[in-house]
Short mmCIF file of C-alpha atoms and ligand atoms in Angstrom, two decimals:
data_model
loop_
_atom_site.label_atom_id
_atom_site.label_comp_id
_atom_site.label_asym_id
_atom_site.label_seq_id
_atom_site.Cartn_x
_atom_site.Cartn_y
_atom_site.Cartn_z
CA MET A 801 177.61 -103.05 35.76
CA THR A 802 180.94 -102.68 37.80
CA LEU A 803 181.16 -98.50 38.29
CA LYS A 804 184.16 -96.73 39.90
CA ILE A 805 182.42 -94.84 42.60
CA PRO A 806 183.63 -90.93 42.38
CA TYR A 807 185.59 -89.30 45.01
CA GLU A 808 185.24 -92.37 47.34
CA ASP A 809 188.03 -91.55 49.63
CA GLN A 810 186.01 -88.53 50.86
CA LEU A 811 182.48 -90.77 51.40
CA HIS A 812 181.36 -92.21 54.72
CA ALA A 813 181.49 -96.15 54.67
CA ASP A 814 177.68 -96.17 54.66
CA THR A 815 177.73 -93.97 51.55
CA VAL A 816 180.14 -96.47 49.73
CA ALA A 817 178.63 -99.72 50.70
CA PHE A 818 174.97 -98.33 49.44
CA LEU A 819 176.56 -97.12 46.27
CA SER A 820 178.21 -100.72 46.17
CA ALA A 821 175.06 -102.49 46.31
CA GLN A 822 173.70 -102.22 42.23
CA PRO A 823 171.34 -102.15 40.58
CA LYS A 824 169.56 -100.51 43.12
CA GLN A 825 165.97 -102.31 43.51
CA LEU A 826 162.13 -101.04 43.22
CA LEU A 827 160.14 -101.32 46.57
CA ILE A 828 156.60 -103.16 46.31
CA GLY A 829 154.52 -104.09 48.85
CA GLY A 830 157.69 -103.63 51.01
CA ARG A 831 160.03 -105.82 48.99
CA TRP A 832 162.89 -104.79 47.68
CA THR A 833 162.71 -105.82 43.95
CA PRO A 834 164.13 -105.53 40.17
CA SER A 835 161.86 -104.44 37.87
CA LEU A 836 159.86 -107.65 36.13
CA SER A 837 161.37 -106.96 32.43
CA GLY A 838 165.03 -106.61 34.12
CA LYS A 839 165.36 -103.59 32.64
CA THR A 840 167.49 -100.74 33.95
CA PHE A 841 168.97 -96.95 33.56
CA VAL A 842 171.79 -95.46 34.54
CA THR A 843 171.77 -92.02 36.49
CA ASN A 844 175.02 -90.02 36.16
CA GLU A 845 177.60 -87.87 38.72
CA PRO A 846 177.00 -84.35 37.30
CA SER A 847 180.67 -82.78 37.68
CA THR A 848 182.23 -85.94 35.69
CA GLY A 849 179.06 -86.77 33.76
CA LEU A 850 180.39 -90.58 34.30
CA PRO A 851 177.87 -93.04 35.53
CA LEU A 852 177.07 -93.42 39.08
CA ALA A 853 174.67 -96.38 39.55
CA GLU A 854 172.44 -98.41 37.82
CA VAL A 855 168.78 -98.67 38.97
CA TYR A 856 165.83 -100.50 38.04
CA GLU A 857 163.41 -98.98 35.50
CA ALA A 858 159.58 -99.92 36.75
CA GLN A 859 157.63 -100.39 33.63
CA PRO A 860 153.67 -100.14 33.83
CA GLU A 861 153.28 -103.87 35.22
CA ASP A 862 155.22 -102.89 37.67
CA VAL A 863 153.22 -100.08 37.93
CA ASP A 864 149.87 -102.47 38.34
CA LEU A 865 151.72 -104.68 40.80
CA THR A 866 152.56 -101.77 43.29
CA VAL A 867 148.90 -99.96 42.96
CA ALA A 868 147.52 -103.55 43.60
CA ASP A 869 149.66 -103.95 46.96
CA ALA A 870 149.24 -100.17 48.06
CA ARG A 871 145.76 -100.62 48.11
CA ALA A 872 145.73 -103.47 50.18
CA ALA A 873 148.10 -102.22 52.18
CA PHE A 874 145.50 -98.98 52.60
CA GLU A 875 143.08 -101.23 53.96
CA LYS A 876 145.25 -101.72 57.09
CA TRP A 877 146.74 -98.84 57.32
CA ARG A 878 143.90 -96.66 57.84
CA LYS A 879 143.16 -98.46 61.20
CA VAL A 880 146.14 -97.51 62.45
CA THR A 881 145.78 -94.99 65.07
CA PRO A 882 146.62 -91.11 64.35
CA TYR A 883 149.06 -91.77 67.41
CA GLN A 884 150.65 -94.54 65.81
CA ARG A 885 151.01 -92.61 62.66
CA GLU A 886 152.56 -89.67 64.58
CA ARG A 887 155.39 -91.80 66.63
CA LEU A 888 156.35 -93.46 62.85
CA LEU A 889 156.66 -90.08 61.40
CA HIS A 890 158.99 -89.07 64.29
CA LYS A 891 160.97 -92.10 63.92
CA LEU A 892 161.75 -91.25 60.24
CA ALA A 893 162.49 -88.33 60.89
CA ASP A 894 164.94 -89.06 63.30
CA LEU A 895 166.74 -91.73 61.48
CA ILE A 896 166.62 -89.07 58.59
CA GLU A 897 168.84 -87.05 60.90
CA LYS A 898 170.80 -89.54 62.22
CA HIS A 899 172.28 -91.07 58.67
CA SER A 900 172.51 -87.06 57.39
CA GLN A 901 175.98 -87.56 56.36
CA VAL A 902 175.35 -90.54 54.03
CA LEU A 903 171.97 -88.57 53.13
CA ALA A 904 173.71 -85.53 52.15
CA GLU A 905 176.56 -87.51 50.47
CA ILE A 906 173.97 -89.59 48.10
CA GLU A 907 172.04 -85.98 47.31
CA THR A 908 175.64 -84.44 46.09
CA LEU A 909 176.94 -87.46 43.81
CA ASP A 910 173.65 -87.44 42.01
CA ASN A 911 172.57 -84.16 41.95
CA GLY A 912 175.84 -81.79 41.73
CA LYS A 913 174.91 -79.66 44.66
CA PRO A 914 177.56 -78.27 47.24
CA ILE A 915 177.56 -80.96 49.95
CA GLY A 916 177.18 -77.90 52.44
CA ALA A 917 174.23 -76.89 50.98
CA ALA A 918 172.66 -80.92 51.21
CA LEU A 919 173.92 -81.10 54.76
CA ASN A 920 172.85 -77.81 55.99
CA ILE A 921 169.57 -76.91 53.79
CA ASP A 922 168.42 -80.38 52.23
CA VAL A 923 168.77 -82.72 54.92
CA PRO A 924 167.75 -80.68 58.06
CA SER A 925 165.07 -79.16 55.76
CA THR A 926 163.94 -82.50 55.48
CA VAL A 927 163.77 -83.37 59.20
CA GLU A 928 162.26 -80.67 59.91
CA MET A 929 159.41 -81.09 57.71
CA PHE A 930 158.72 -84.66 58.84
CA ARG A 931 158.67 -83.41 62.40
CA TYR A 932 156.05 -80.93 61.51
CA TYR A 933 154.09 -83.42 60.37
CA ALA A 934 154.42 -85.99 62.64
CA GLY A 935 152.66 -83.61 64.63
CA TRP A 936 149.43 -83.39 63.07
CA PRO A 937 148.12 -86.65 62.68
CA THR A 938 146.29 -86.69 66.29
CA LYS A 939 145.00 -83.25 65.19
CA ILE A 940 142.70 -83.58 62.19
CA GLU A 941 139.52 -83.66 63.30
CA GLY A 942 135.99 -83.11 62.13
CA GLY A 943 133.21 -80.99 63.23
CA VAL A 944 129.57 -81.37 64.49
CA LYS A 945 127.54 -79.02 62.00
CA PRO A 946 124.68 -76.38 63.32
CA VAL A 947 122.01 -78.16 61.00
CA SER A 948 118.29 -77.06 61.18
CA ILE A 949 117.00 -80.09 60.56
CA PRO A 950 114.92 -81.28 63.57
CA ASN A 951 116.21 -84.76 65.07
CA ARG A 952 119.09 -84.60 63.02
CA LEU A 953 122.89 -85.18 63.86
CA ASN A 954 125.26 -84.18 61.36
CA TYR A 955 129.00 -84.19 61.83
CA THR A 956 132.20 -84.47 59.30
CA LEU A 957 134.81 -87.24 59.45
CA ARG A 958 137.72 -86.43 57.36
CA GLU A 959 139.43 -89.68 55.62
CA PRO A 960 142.49 -90.18 53.76
CA VAL A 961 142.01 -90.19 49.78
CA GLY A 962 143.74 -93.37 49.29
CA VAL A 963 146.34 -94.36 47.29
CA VAL A 964 148.47 -91.28 46.21
CA GLY A 965 151.28 -91.03 43.38
CA THR A 966 153.86 -88.63 44.00
CA ILE A 967 155.87 -87.65 40.91
CA ILE A 968 159.02 -85.22 41.90
CA PRO A 969 161.59 -83.27 40.46
CA TRP A 970 165.93 -83.56 40.49
CA ASN A 971 166.37 -80.14 41.87
CA PHE A 972 165.88 -81.07 45.38
CA PRO A 973 165.31 -84.74 45.53
CA LEU A 974 165.13 -85.45 49.16
CA SER A 975 163.46 -82.39 50.46
CA MET A 976 160.11 -82.99 48.01
CA ILE A 977 160.06 -86.33 49.21
CA SER A 978 159.17 -84.62 52.39
CA TRP A 979 157.11 -82.08 50.90
CA LYS A 980 154.59 -84.83 49.80
CA LEU A 981 155.10 -87.79 51.97
CA GLY A 982 154.96 -85.64 55.15
CA PRO A 983 151.67 -84.47 54.44
CA ALA A 984 150.63 -87.42 52.50
CA LEU A 985 151.22 -90.06 55.12
CA ALA A 986 150.25 -87.63 58.52
CA ALA A 987 146.25 -87.55 56.96
CA GLY A 988 146.96 -91.74 56.02
CA ASN A 989 147.14 -92.16 52.97
CA CYS A 990 149.39 -95.08 51.13
CA VAL A 991 151.91 -93.41 48.59
CA ILE A 992 153.86 -94.35 45.51
CA LEU A 993 157.22 -92.54 45.01
CA LYS A 994 158.46 -91.69 41.21
CA PRO A 995 161.21 -89.57 41.78
CA ALA A 996 163.43 -88.25 38.21
CA GLU A 997 165.49 -90.44 36.49
CA GLN A 998 168.29 -87.59 36.92
CA THR A 999 168.33 -88.26 41.02
CA PRO A 1000 166.74 -91.67 42.09
CA LEU A 1001 169.22 -92.12 44.45
CA SER A 1002 168.56 -90.65 47.69
CA ALA A 1003 164.84 -92.07 47.52
CA VAL A 1004 166.01 -95.59 47.52
CA TYR A 1005 168.16 -94.53 50.87
CA PHE A 1006 165.10 -92.75 52.19
CA CYS A 1007 163.06 -95.92 51.75
CA GLU A 1008 165.47 -98.18 53.85
CA LEU A 1009 164.94 -95.41 56.29
CA ALA A 1010 161.50 -95.37 56.46
CA ILE A 1011 161.43 -99.80 56.28
CA GLN A 1012 163.78 -99.41 59.27
CA ALA A 1013 161.22 -96.99 60.79
CA GLY A 1014 158.61 -99.55 61.03
CA PHE A 1015 156.40 -98.50 58.16
CA PRO A 1016 153.75 -101.52 57.53
CA GLU A 1017 154.52 -103.37 54.12
CA GLY A 1018 152.64 -101.38 51.01
CA VAL A 1019 152.37 -97.83 52.93
CA ILE A 1020 155.30 -96.32 50.74
CA SER A 1021 156.72 -97.77 47.71
CA LEU A 1022 159.44 -96.60 45.45
CA LEU A 1023 159.22 -96.82 41.52
CA ASN A 1024 162.29 -95.41 40.12
CA GLY A 1025 162.12 -95.06 36.18
CA ALA A 1026 161.20 -92.69 33.19
CA GLY A 1027 158.82 -89.37 33.51
CA GLU A 1028 156.85 -91.28 30.13
CA VAL A 1029 157.09 -94.48 30.86
CA THR A 1030 156.76 -95.05 34.65
CA GLY A 1031 155.20 -91.57 35.62
CA ALA A 1032 152.90 -91.61 33.06
CA ALA A 1033 151.57 -95.28 33.63
CA LEU A 1034 151.17 -94.33 37.62
CA VAL A 1035 149.11 -90.72 36.31
CA ALA A 1036 147.00 -92.89 34.28
CA HIS A 1037 145.97 -95.69 36.85
CA PRO A 1038 142.52 -96.69 37.84
CA GLY A 1039 143.61 -97.43 41.35
CA VAL A 1040 145.39 -94.35 41.97
CA ASP A 1041 143.57 -91.34 43.82
CA LYS A 1042 145.68 -88.68 43.64
CA ILE A 1043 148.77 -87.22 42.15
CA ALA A 1044 150.87 -84.90 43.85
CA PHE A 1045 153.37 -83.30 41.01
CA THR A 1046 156.34 -80.95 41.41
CA GLY A 1047 158.33 -79.85 38.05
CA SER A 1048 157.71 -78.71 34.94
CA THR A 1049 154.55 -76.55 33.44
CA GLU A 1050 154.57 -78.81 30.06
CA VAL A 1051 154.30 -81.95 32.25
CA GLY A 1052 151.74 -80.44 34.85
CA ARG A 1053 149.68 -80.27 31.41
CA LEU A 1054 150.29 -83.80 30.30
CA ILE A 1055 149.05 -84.91 33.86
CA MET A 1056 146.31 -83.24 34.34
CA LYS A 1057 144.73 -84.49 30.95
CA ALA A 1058 145.67 -88.15 31.82
CA ALA A 1059 144.32 -87.89 35.31
CA ALA A 1060 140.91 -87.19 33.72
CA GLY A 1061 140.54 -90.95 33.20
CA ASN A 1062 138.94 -91.80 36.92
CA LEU A 1063 139.29 -88.24 38.04
CA LYS A 1064 141.94 -88.39 40.29
CA ARG A 1065 142.99 -85.39 42.11
CA VAL A 1066 145.67 -83.74 40.93
CA SER A 1067 147.96 -80.68 42.79
CA LEU A 1068 150.63 -79.35 40.63
CA GLU A 1069 153.90 -76.95 41.83
CA LEU A 1070 155.28 -75.80 38.52
CA GLY A 1071 157.98 -73.41 37.17
CA GLY A 1072 158.12 -69.80 37.86
CA LYS A 1073 160.26 -66.45 36.75
CA SER A 1074 159.97 -64.86 39.67
CA PRO A 1075 160.71 -61.09 39.72
CA HIS A 1076 162.79 -59.80 42.64
CA ILE A 1077 162.22 -56.31 42.91
CA ILE A 1078 164.41 -53.48 44.79
CA PHE A 1079 163.33 -49.72 45.14
CA ASP A 1080 165.80 -46.98 45.91
CA ASP A 1081 164.77 -46.57 49.22
CA ALA A 1082 165.40 -50.41 50.18
CA ASP A 1083 168.46 -51.80 52.76
CA LEU A 1084 170.79 -52.50 49.94
CA GLU A 1085 173.45 -53.74 51.95
CA THR A 1086 170.82 -56.57 52.81
CA ALA A 1087 168.67 -57.00 49.92
CA ILE A 1088 172.24 -57.47 46.84
CA PRO A 1089 173.71 -60.88 48.75
CA TYR A 1090 169.70 -62.14 48.37
CA ALA A 1091 169.16 -61.00 44.99
CA ALA A 1092 172.77 -62.73 44.24
CA GLY A 1093 171.53 -65.73 46.30
CA SER A 1094 168.10 -65.97 45.17
CA ILE A 1095 168.98 -66.92 41.46
CA PHE A 1096 172.12 -68.52 41.68
CA GLY A 1097 171.64 -70.36 45.00
CA ASN A 1098 171.13 -74.54 43.71
CA ALA A 1099 172.60 -73.07 40.61
CA GLY A 1100 169.75 -71.42 39.89
CA GLN A 1101 167.54 -74.81 39.64
CA SER A 1102 164.44 -73.67 41.77
CA CYS A 1103 161.53 -73.15 40.72
CA ASN A 1104 161.54 -69.92 43.07
CA ALA A 1105 164.23 -68.41 41.99
CA GLY A 1106 164.46 -64.80 41.78
CA SER A 1107 165.32 -64.78 37.98
CA ARG A 1108 163.95 -61.50 36.87
CA LEU A 1109 166.00 -58.66 38.87
CA LEU A 1110 164.02 -55.61 38.74
CA VAL A 1111 165.73 -52.43 40.10
CA GLN A 1112 164.53 -48.77 40.27
CA ARG A 1113 166.60 -45.98 38.16
CA LYS A 1114 168.41 -44.25 40.88
CA VAL A 1115 170.64 -47.18 42.38
CA TYR A 1116 170.39 -49.51 38.85
CA GLU A 1117 174.06 -49.24 38.13
CA GLN A 1118 174.84 -49.89 42.37
CA VAL A 1119 172.72 -53.08 42.48
CA VAL A 1120 173.83 -54.39 39.67
CA GLU A 1121 177.52 -54.00 39.89
CA ALA A 1122 177.31 -55.56 43.81
CA VAL A 1123 175.11 -58.37 41.96
CA ALA A 1124 177.67 -59.08 39.24
CA ASN A 1125 180.70 -58.60 42.36
CA SER A 1126 179.11 -61.41 43.96
CA ALA A 1127 178.75 -63.54 40.90
CA MET A 1128 182.45 -62.95 40.57
CA HIS A 1129 183.36 -64.48 43.70
CA ILE A 1130 180.97 -67.59 43.71
CA ARG A 1131 183.42 -70.80 43.45
CA VAL A 1132 181.90 -72.95 41.21
CA GLY A 1133 183.11 -76.55 41.11
CA VAL A 1134 183.09 -80.01 42.72
CA GLY A 1135 179.98 -80.71 44.95
CA MET A 1136 181.71 -83.03 47.29
CA ASP A 1137 184.66 -80.38 47.22
CA VAL A 1138 183.80 -77.88 50.74
CA GLY A 1139 185.03 -74.69 49.04
CA THR A 1140 182.69 -75.06 46.41
CA ASP A 1141 179.44 -72.25 46.34
CA MET A 1142 178.02 -73.72 43.10
CA GLY A 1143 177.76 -77.12 41.93
CA PRO A 1144 177.31 -78.15 38.30
CA LEU A 1145 173.87 -78.58 36.95
CA THR A 1146 172.12 -81.89 37.25
CA SER A 1147 172.20 -83.15 34.02
CA LEU A 1148 173.74 -83.10 30.59
CA GLU A 1149 170.53 -82.71 29.25
CA HIS A 1150 169.57 -79.64 31.57
CA TYR A 1151 173.28 -78.29 30.70
CA GLN A 1152 172.64 -77.84 26.94
CA ARG A 1153 169.62 -76.10 27.94
CA VAL A 1154 170.37 -73.94 29.75
CA THR A 1155 173.60 -72.78 27.57
CA ARG A 1156 171.26 -72.45 24.27
CA TYR A 1157 169.47 -69.80 26.63
CA ILE A 1158 172.37 -68.16 26.73
CA GLU A 1159 173.34 -68.09 23.55
CA LEU A 1160 170.04 -67.45 22.94
CA GLY A 1161 169.79 -64.12 24.94
CA GLN A 1162 173.27 -62.92 23.69
CA GLN A 1163 171.09 -63.64 19.88
CA ALA A 1164 168.50 -61.69 20.90
CA GLY A 1165 170.71 -58.40 21.72
CA ALA A 1166 170.92 -58.81 25.51
CA SER A 1167 174.39 -57.13 26.89
CA VAL A 1168 176.42 -60.12 29.00
CA ARG A 1169 176.95 -58.58 32.03
CA PHE A 1170 179.09 -61.18 33.79
CA GLY A 1171 179.31 -64.96 32.69
CA ALA A 1172 178.07 -66.96 29.81
CA GLN A 1173 181.20 -68.90 29.29
CA ARG A 1174 182.36 -71.83 30.93
CA PRO A 1175 183.90 -72.08 34.60
CA SER A 1176 187.53 -72.47 34.30
CA GLY A 1177 189.27 -75.40 36.52
CA VAL A 1178 186.24 -77.45 36.57
CA PRO A 1179 186.53 -81.41 35.62
CA GLN A 1180 185.95 -81.99 32.02
CA GLY A 1181 182.72 -83.41 31.26
CA GLY A 1182 181.35 -81.57 34.09
CA TYR A 1183 177.71 -79.76 33.21
CA PHE A 1184 179.66 -76.75 34.70
CA VAL A 1185 177.91 -73.27 33.83
CA SER A 1186 178.95 -70.13 35.39
CA PRO A 1187 176.42 -67.58 37.44
CA THR A 1188 175.56 -64.92 33.65
CA ILE A 1189 173.75 -61.71 34.31
CA PHE A 1190 171.76 -60.67 31.02
CA GLU A 1191 171.31 -56.64 30.81
CA ASN A 1192 169.25 -54.15 27.93
CA THR A 1193 166.58 -56.85 27.44
CA THR A 1194 163.37 -56.53 26.52
CA ASP A 1195 160.07 -57.92 28.17
CA ASP A 1196 159.79 -60.07 24.78
CA MET A 1197 162.64 -61.78 24.86
CA ALA A 1198 163.16 -65.54 25.69
CA VAL A 1199 165.84 -65.31 28.67
CA VAL A 1200 162.73 -62.82 30.15
CA ARG A 1201 160.04 -64.88 29.27
CA GLU A 1202 160.79 -68.35 30.01
CA GLU A 1203 162.03 -70.36 32.91
CA ILE A 1204 165.21 -71.21 32.18
CA PHE A 1205 166.38 -73.00 35.64
CA GLY A 1206 169.87 -72.30 35.64
CA PRO A 1207 172.00 -69.33 37.27
CA VAL A 1208 171.02 -67.01 34.71
CA LEU A 1209 169.83 -63.61 35.61
CA VAL A 1210 167.93 -60.63 33.80
CA ALA A 1211 168.18 -57.54 34.83
CA THR A 1212 166.25 -54.52 34.48
CA VAL A 1213 165.58 -50.81 35.58
CA PHE A 1214 161.89 -49.49 36.38
CA ASP A 1215 160.65 -46.31 37.83
CA THR A 1216 156.97 -46.15 39.16
CA LEU A 1217 155.26 -48.78 41.51
CA GLU A 1218 152.25 -49.13 38.50
CA GLU A 1219 155.03 -50.26 36.07
CA VAL A 1220 156.80 -52.49 37.80
CA ALA A 1221 153.49 -54.24 39.04
CA GLN A 1222 152.40 -54.54 35.74
CA ARG A 1223 155.78 -55.72 34.34
CA ALA A 1224 156.60 -58.46 37.45
CA ASN A 1225 152.97 -59.86 36.39
CA ASN A 1226 153.78 -60.01 32.83
CA THR A 1227 154.61 -63.55 32.65
CA PRO A 1228 152.44 -66.70 32.36
CA TYR A 1229 154.12 -68.07 35.91
CA GLY A 1230 153.05 -66.98 39.16
CA LEU A 1231 155.25 -68.69 42.00
CA ALA A 1232 156.75 -65.97 43.82
CA ALA A 1233 157.71 -62.77 44.37
CA GLY A 1234 161.14 -60.08 46.06
CA VAL A 1235 159.66 -57.03 47.23
CA TRP A 1236 162.74 -54.86 48.97
CA THR A 1237 161.46 -51.49 50.47
CA ARG A 1238 161.85 -49.01 53.64
CA ASP A 1239 158.53 -47.91 52.31
CA ILE A 1240 155.35 -50.05 54.69
CA SER A 1241 152.74 -48.76 52.69
CA ARG A 1242 154.63 -49.45 49.10
CA ALA A 1243 155.44 -52.81 49.97
CA HIS A 1244 151.97 -53.85 51.37
CA GLN A 1245 150.50 -52.06 48.57
CA LEU A 1246 152.63 -54.39 45.87
CA ALA A 1247 152.10 -57.69 47.78
CA GLY A 1248 148.47 -56.90 47.19
CA MET A 1249 148.86 -56.60 43.47
CA LEU A 1250 151.17 -58.95 42.55
CA ALA A 1251 149.51 -62.80 41.33
CA ALA A 1252 152.36 -64.56 42.80
CA GLY A 1253 151.68 -67.62 45.79
CA THR A 1254 154.21 -66.07 47.65
CA VAL A 1255 155.45 -62.61 48.18
CA TRP A 1256 158.70 -62.11 50.38
CA VAL A 1257 158.98 -58.75 51.46
CA ASN A 1258 162.67 -57.74 52.43
CA CYS A 1259 164.21 -60.86 52.33
CA TYR A 1260 163.43 -63.85 49.89
CA TYR A 1261 163.60 -67.80 49.80
CA GLN A 1262 162.29 -68.27 52.99
CA PHE A 1263 160.37 -71.43 53.67
CA ASP A 1264 158.99 -73.46 56.87
CA PRO A 1265 156.95 -76.41 57.21
CA SER A 1266 153.64 -74.15 58.26
CA SER A 1267 153.41 -71.97 56.02
CA PRO A 1268 151.47 -72.79 52.31
CA PHE A 1269 154.06 -72.92 49.16
CA GLY A 1270 152.62 -72.93 45.48
CA GLY A 1271 151.47 -71.04 42.01
CA TYR A 1272 149.24 -68.74 40.56
CA LYS A 1273 148.23 -68.66 37.14
CA GLN A 1274 150.33 -71.50 35.02
CA SER A 1275 152.47 -72.05 38.15
CA GLY A 1276 150.28 -74.84 39.24
CA PHE A 1277 147.66 -74.82 42.25
CA GLY A 1278 147.40 -76.40 45.36
CA ARG A 1279 149.88 -75.91 47.89
CA ASP A 1280 152.53 -78.08 49.48
CA MET A 1281 153.32 -77.02 53.56
CA GLY A 1282 150.88 -75.94 56.25
CA HIS A 1283 147.94 -77.48 57.23
CA GLU A 1284 146.95 -76.41 53.55
CA ALA A 1285 148.70 -79.16 52.04
CA LEU A 1286 147.11 -81.47 54.26
CA GLU A 1287 143.55 -80.71 52.99
CA GLN A 1288 144.59 -81.94 49.65
CA TYR A 1289 145.50 -85.50 51.44
CA LEU A 1290 142.11 -85.81 53.01
CA ASN A 1291 138.78 -86.30 52.15
CA THR A 1292 135.16 -84.49 54.10
CA LYS A 1293 132.49 -87.50 54.77
CA SER A 1294 129.02 -85.53 56.21
CA VAL A 1295 127.44 -87.97 58.42
CA TRP A 1296 123.52 -87.44 58.88
CA VAL A 1297 122.20 -89.32 61.84
CA GLY A 1298 118.13 -89.14 62.53
CA LEU A 1299 117.60 -89.19 66.28
P1 LIG B 278 159.49 -82.68 34.16
O1 LIG B 278 160.07 -83.30 33.10
O2 LIG B 278 158.29 -81.80 34.98
O3 LIG B 278 160.09 -83.53 35.25
C1 LIG B 278 159.47 -83.54 37.00
C2 LIG B 278 158.92 -85.25 36.68
O4 LIG B 278 158.00 -85.89 36.05
C3 LIG B 278 160.28 -86.51 36.99
O5 LIG B 278 159.97 -86.95 37.81
C4 LIG B 278 159.66 -86.66 35.58
O6 LIG B 278 160.34 -87.78 35.43
C5 LIG B 278 158.21 -86.87 35.01
N1 LIG B 278 157.87 -86.37 33.99
C6 LIG B 278 158.38 -86.57 32.94
N2 LIG B 278 157.08 -86.52 31.95
C7 LIG B 278 156.19 -87.50 32.59
C8 LIG B 278 154.94 -87.65 32.13
N3 LIG B 278 154.59 -87.84 30.81
N4 LIG B 278 154.20 -88.26 33.39
C9 LIG B 278 154.64 -88.50 34.05
N5 LIG B 278 155.18 -88.18 34.69
C10 LIG B 278 156.29 -86.95 34.22
O7 LIG B 278 160.96 -81.33 34.55
P2 LIG B 278 162.24 -81.69 33.93
O8 LIG B 278 162.43 -82.50 32.38
O9 LIG B 278 163.10 -82.39 34.77
O10 LIG B 278 163.22 -80.14 33.74
C11 LIG B 278 162.69 -79.49 32.70
C12 LIG B 278 161.90 -77.86 33.05
O11 LIG B 278 161.06 -78.13 34.01
C13 LIG B 278 163.46 -77.16 33.87
O12 LIG B 278 164.14 -76.77 33.13
C14 LIG B 278 162.67 -76.81 34.85
O13 LIG B 278 161.69 -75.26 34.02
C15 LIG B 278 161.15 -77.05 35.35
N6 LIG B 278 161.34 -77.62 36.29
C16 LIG B 278 160.82 -77.41 37.35
C17 LIG B 278 160.86 -77.36 38.81
C18 LIG B 278 159.87 -77.08 40.22
O14 LIG B 278 160.33 -77.17 41.34
N7 LIG B 278 158.81 -76.60 39.57
C19 LIG B 278 161.59 -78.86 39.30
C20 LIG B 278 162.42 -79.34 38.17
C21 LIG B 278 162.01 -79.06 36.65
P3 LIG B 278 161.91 -88.45 35.09
O15 LIG B 278 162.29 -86.96 34.96
O16 LIG B 278 162.08 -89.29 34.97
O17 LIG B 278 161.92 -88.12 33.42
MG1 LIG B 279 172.24 -88.00 38.60
#
């Protein structure tokens, strides 16, 4: 298939070269290869809806081959010293940093996000994550246990679980690679990566860099393809020891069931409908841009988006007016244009889903404070929606209860701390929450009362490789980042010695 490269004159020569070489292949046993069946799929450029690249689609027989190669590679990889693993991870981080511009352009073209965000957030946070985990291999230790049986020595060994399959979403493709591969590789596992079919490309470039860094054959494999085919085959495979997943709660449930076959370990980072709570004593000047940024950043396609804004009565009107004003000033446009604040949604299917929710909200009687129409001046065929704010909602409406995963905010008023805690927790999700107040006892009280894996007080959207992130309730279990994530890629062996 010959495809025209969109925005070609704005791209780095290496990006053009990368996009010109198609179809994109699978990485199996350290070799780039077509799928055995020759089957391919196409990924689109979201600002135009036009095809961007053709990619080989891994089928179950490709998954079988990959798992066999990864198992063989693991037997060698487990003998590589911790120091060597550190060196490889550092080298990989350096290469990602060196190729920042190309990676950012690939991410923008495939996902739709503004190039500034890709360049200043996605790529540097990926580098930082790999550097953080590069520090770990030489610090993973077992311990000597104070057992009370005479003449016995007992100690523990920390060992990699083996072959890890990781299935990631399309909202932050490159960062998600680092959240999973950082700890998995630091712990000494082999990894098979299955990106989302909407955004397969940055993973291909990433794997080219991993080969350059010197990772041995079969330690990192790449299987692009469809969730129900490639993903499902990986999850069901008896040769895979663990699945690390980020995506929807619905697919998370399917994965848990499918993993039962060989009782593989599972960690799930799923959806959210996070409350963002502003009390009337808050520093509003700081809180308001965070309230807007937490839902409109990445076009709302973040699992931790602050999608429910709860504002105390006295300042409700002032806050919502200011958030609507921020929404009005957001420049919605093409990701490759440097002036763009918010790009299109990532796929047509997702565009249809988000616009349907906007209709549902109106049909249910919510009032539109801002947005709910197609932005003007954007290319035909692109998946653009306006930042949208609903008011006068009730807590049982779909737009209040369900994860929309788009730039759609529901704003409501509250009176007391008890009321807001109860309403904030009145959701099947429990990923994150934000609290704004100058009253420190109220802040800490509420931090304790909220059923969420992350609580941000007088800030929002803070991530650091050292701080664990993950869900309560149906937002999943297990943690990304920190030593908590590392634990999930390690087994503990207890060794007894008769003296
Ligand atoms: P999704 O279906 O959960 O996709 C996430 C990943 O799982 C993708 O790589 C997908 O592959 C794969 N997958 C799908 N079905 C699978 C199966 N049966 N077995 C194994 N893997 C499977 O998410 P989506 O459809 O892209 O988005 C739907 C909703 O999920 C969003 O609107 C949002 O609410 C939520 N979501 C949450 C996050 C998050 O960060 N927590 C991220 C993305 C989406 P393919 O894409 O190739 O089919
Ligand atoms: Mg795409």
